[in-house]
GROMACS .gro file of C-alpha atoms in nm:
model
  140
    1MET     CA    1  -4.066   0.640   1.296
    2HIS     CA    2  -3.757   0.464   1.250
    3SER     CA    3  -3.583   0.237   1.350
    4LEU     CA    4  -3.189   0.041   1.357
    5VAL     CA    5  -2.980  -0.204   1.556
    6TYR     CA    6  -2.596  -0.212   1.481
    7ARG     CA    7  -2.294  -0.339   1.653
    8SER     CA    8  -2.001  -0.238   1.678
    9VAL     CA    9  -1.616  -0.322   1.823
   10ALA     CA   10  -1.407  -0.062   2.002
   11SER     CA   11  -1.152   0.073   1.882
   12GLU     CA   12  -0.957   0.128   2.233
   13SER     CA   13  -1.080  -0.021   2.558
   14PHE     CA   14  -1.247   0.159   2.709
   15THR     CA   15  -1.327   0.219   3.078
   16LEU     CA   16  -1.655   0.334   3.253
   17SER     CA   17  -1.604   0.674   3.349
   18GLU     CA   18  -1.503   0.774   2.964
   19ILE     CA   19  -1.785   0.584   2.833
   20TYR     CA   20  -2.009   0.727   3.115
   21LYS     CA   21  -1.822   1.077   2.923
   22MET     CA   22  -1.924   0.993   2.554
   23LEU     CA   23  -2.299   0.905   2.679
   24SER     CA   24  -2.302   1.257   2.834
   25ASP     CA   25  -2.272   1.378   2.485
   26ALA     CA   26  -2.453   1.171   2.343
   27ARG     CA   27  -2.778   1.202   2.544
   28ASP     CA   28  -2.756   1.619   2.476
   29SER     CA   29  -2.698   1.558   2.139
   30ASN     CA   30  -2.983   1.269   2.111
   31ALA     CA   31  -3.238   1.535   2.263
   32ASP     CA   32  -3.177   1.779   2.101
   33HIS     CA   33  -3.235   1.530   1.751
   34GLY     CA   34  -3.490   1.376   1.837
   35ILE     CA   35  -3.297   1.038   1.890
   36THR     CA   36  -3.417   0.793   2.204
   37GLY     CA   37  -3.251   0.424   2.211
   38CYS     CA   38  -3.055   0.168   2.379
   39LEU     CA   39  -2.657   0.147   2.371
   40LEU     CA   40  -2.525  -0.249   2.519
   41TYR     CA   41  -2.116  -0.247   2.589
   42HIS     CA   42  -1.919  -0.598   2.691
   43ASN     CA   43  -1.561  -0.734   2.632
   44ASN     CA   44  -1.527  -0.404   2.400
   45HIS     CA   45  -1.850  -0.442   2.140
   46PHE     CA   46  -2.125  -0.198   2.144
   47LEU     CA   47  -2.456  -0.293   2.040
   48GLN     CA   48  -2.686  -0.032   2.029
   49LEU     CA   49  -3.047   0.067   1.867
   50LEU     CA   50  -3.125   0.386   1.784
   51GLU     CA   51  -3.489   0.555   1.767
   52GLY     CA   52  -3.602   0.851   1.551
   53THR     CA   53  -3.662   0.979   1.201
   54LYS     CA   54  -3.562   0.802   0.959
   55GLU     CA   55  -3.304   1.122   0.811
   56GLU     CA   56  -3.147   1.207   1.215
   57VAL     CA   57  -3.180   0.838   1.328
   58LEU     CA   58  -2.951   0.785   0.947
   59SER     CA   59  -2.696   1.060   0.976
   60LEU     CA   60  -2.579   0.928   1.344
   61TYR     CA   61  -2.586   0.623   1.258
   62ASN     CA   62  -2.335   0.755   0.929
   63ARG     CA   63  -2.180   0.962   1.197
   64ILE     CA   64  -2.128   0.684   1.404
   65LYS     CA   65  -1.979   0.461   1.125
   66LYS     CA   66  -1.680   0.675   1.097
   67ASP     CA   67  -1.621   0.690   1.418
   68PRO     CA   68  -1.282   0.600   1.491
   69ARG     CA   69  -1.364   0.482   1.838
   70HIS     CA   70  -1.620   0.232   1.659
   71ARG     CA   71  -1.527  -0.086   1.411
   72GLU     CA   72  -1.602  -0.365   1.181
   73VAL     CA   73  -1.989  -0.184   1.273
   74ILE     CA   74  -2.270  -0.428   1.056
   75THR     CA   75  -2.670  -0.298   1.086
   76LEU     CA   76  -2.868  -0.593   1.265
   77MET     CA   77  -3.211  -0.418   1.173
   78GLU     CA   78  -3.317  -0.179   1.021
   79GLU     CA   79  -3.666  -0.118   0.970
   80PRO     CA   80  -3.993   0.118   1.017
   81ARG     CA   81  -4.172   0.152   1.359
   82SER     CA   82  -4.479   0.294   1.514
   83GLU     CA   83  -4.328   0.334   1.857
   84ARG     CA   84  -3.997   0.337   2.037
   85ILE     CA   85  -3.918   0.089   2.265
   86PHE     CA   86  -3.755   0.348   2.495
   87ASP     CA   87  -3.916   0.635   2.389
   88ASP     CA   88  -3.844   0.805   2.742
   89TRP     CA   89  -3.480   0.808   2.753
   90SER     CA   90  -3.227   1.038   2.528
   91MET     CA   91  -2.994   0.675   2.567
   92ALA     CA   92  -3.093   0.425   2.791
   93PHE     CA   93  -2.756   0.277   2.886
   94HIS     CA   94  -2.603  -0.038   3.022
   95ASP     CA   95  -2.296  -0.225   3.091
   96TYR     CA   96  -2.284  -0.596   3.199
   97GLY     CA   97  -2.063  -0.528   3.524
   98GLN     CA   98  -1.914  -0.821   3.761
   99ASN     CA   99  -1.959  -1.148   3.662
  100GLY     CA  100  -2.142  -1.353   3.868
  101SER     CA  101  -2.391  -1.004   3.945
  102SER     CA  102  -2.775  -1.029   3.922
  103SER     CA  103  -2.778  -0.763   3.633
  104TYR     CA  104  -2.518  -0.925   3.474
  105ILE     CA  105  -2.618  -1.265   3.428
  106LYS     CA  106  -2.925  -1.178   3.349
  107MET     CA  107  -2.778  -0.974   3.073
  108LYS     CA  108  -2.579  -1.284   2.949
  109GLN     CA  109  -2.882  -1.517   2.886
  110ILE     CA  110  -3.057  -1.209   2.639
  111ASP     CA  111  -2.703  -1.198   2.496
  112ASP     CA  112  -2.686  -1.582   2.462
  113PHE     CA  113  -3.029  -1.574   2.327
  114PHE     CA  114  -2.948  -1.272   2.116
  115ALA     CA  115  -2.623  -1.468   1.979
  116LYS     CA  116  -2.777  -1.784   1.935
  117SER     CA  117  -3.026  -1.640   1.666
  118GLY     CA  118  -2.752  -1.562   1.469
  119ALA     CA  119  -2.854  -1.172   1.490
  120TYR     CA  120  -2.466  -1.099   1.532
  121GLU     CA  121  -2.427  -1.205   1.205
  122LYS     CA  122  -2.707  -1.096   1.021
  123PRO     CA  123  -3.009  -0.878   1.023
  124SER     CA  124  -3.285  -0.993   1.183
  125LYS     CA  125  -3.628  -0.982   1.322
  126LEU     CA  126  -3.508  -1.031   1.696
  127ALA     CA  127  -3.326  -0.741   1.742
  128ILE     CA  128  -3.668  -0.530   1.873
  129PRO     CA  129  -3.831  -0.789   2.122
  130PHE     CA  130  -3.448  -0.872   2.179
  131PHE     CA  131  -3.419  -0.424   2.282
  132THR     CA  132  -3.833  -0.465   2.469
  133ASN     CA  133  -3.655  -0.751   2.713
  134VAL     CA  134  -3.404  -0.511   2.752
  135ARG     CA  135  -3.611  -0.282   2.923
  136GLU     CA  136  -3.801  -0.508   3.109
  137ILE     CA  137  -3.459  -0.598   3.337
  138LEU     CA  138  -3.373  -0.300   3.324
  139PHE     CA  139  -3.619  -0.069   3.413
  140GLY     CA  140  -3.932  -0.294   3.528
   0.00000   0.00000   0.00000
């Protein structure tokens, strides 16, 4: 099993309905290719964990890097893993929501921690604990 975390900037603003449409298409394809993971989107920034076989993860990541909807795609972490974090999700997704909502506040705390770690700028072993915490917050 292989994991990869990247961040990117959306080349244009997306409505939540446009994001859900992209996710619907991606989930079907991901299920067919054994890809799981989690996508976070906030203020035109994506942070995504991809999990699956090395071949499938890298193939998908190469398509993402060429996708005109993404720019400034940066790999934050890539490593073999013994198990998945999101084994039952073809692609979990969370939008931070409105300022002040409990979900926004929790996610903002995690986001602040991740940003202060420097992981946005360089590869980091904090990516896996970060997404493990995300799973706990979102899904219990």
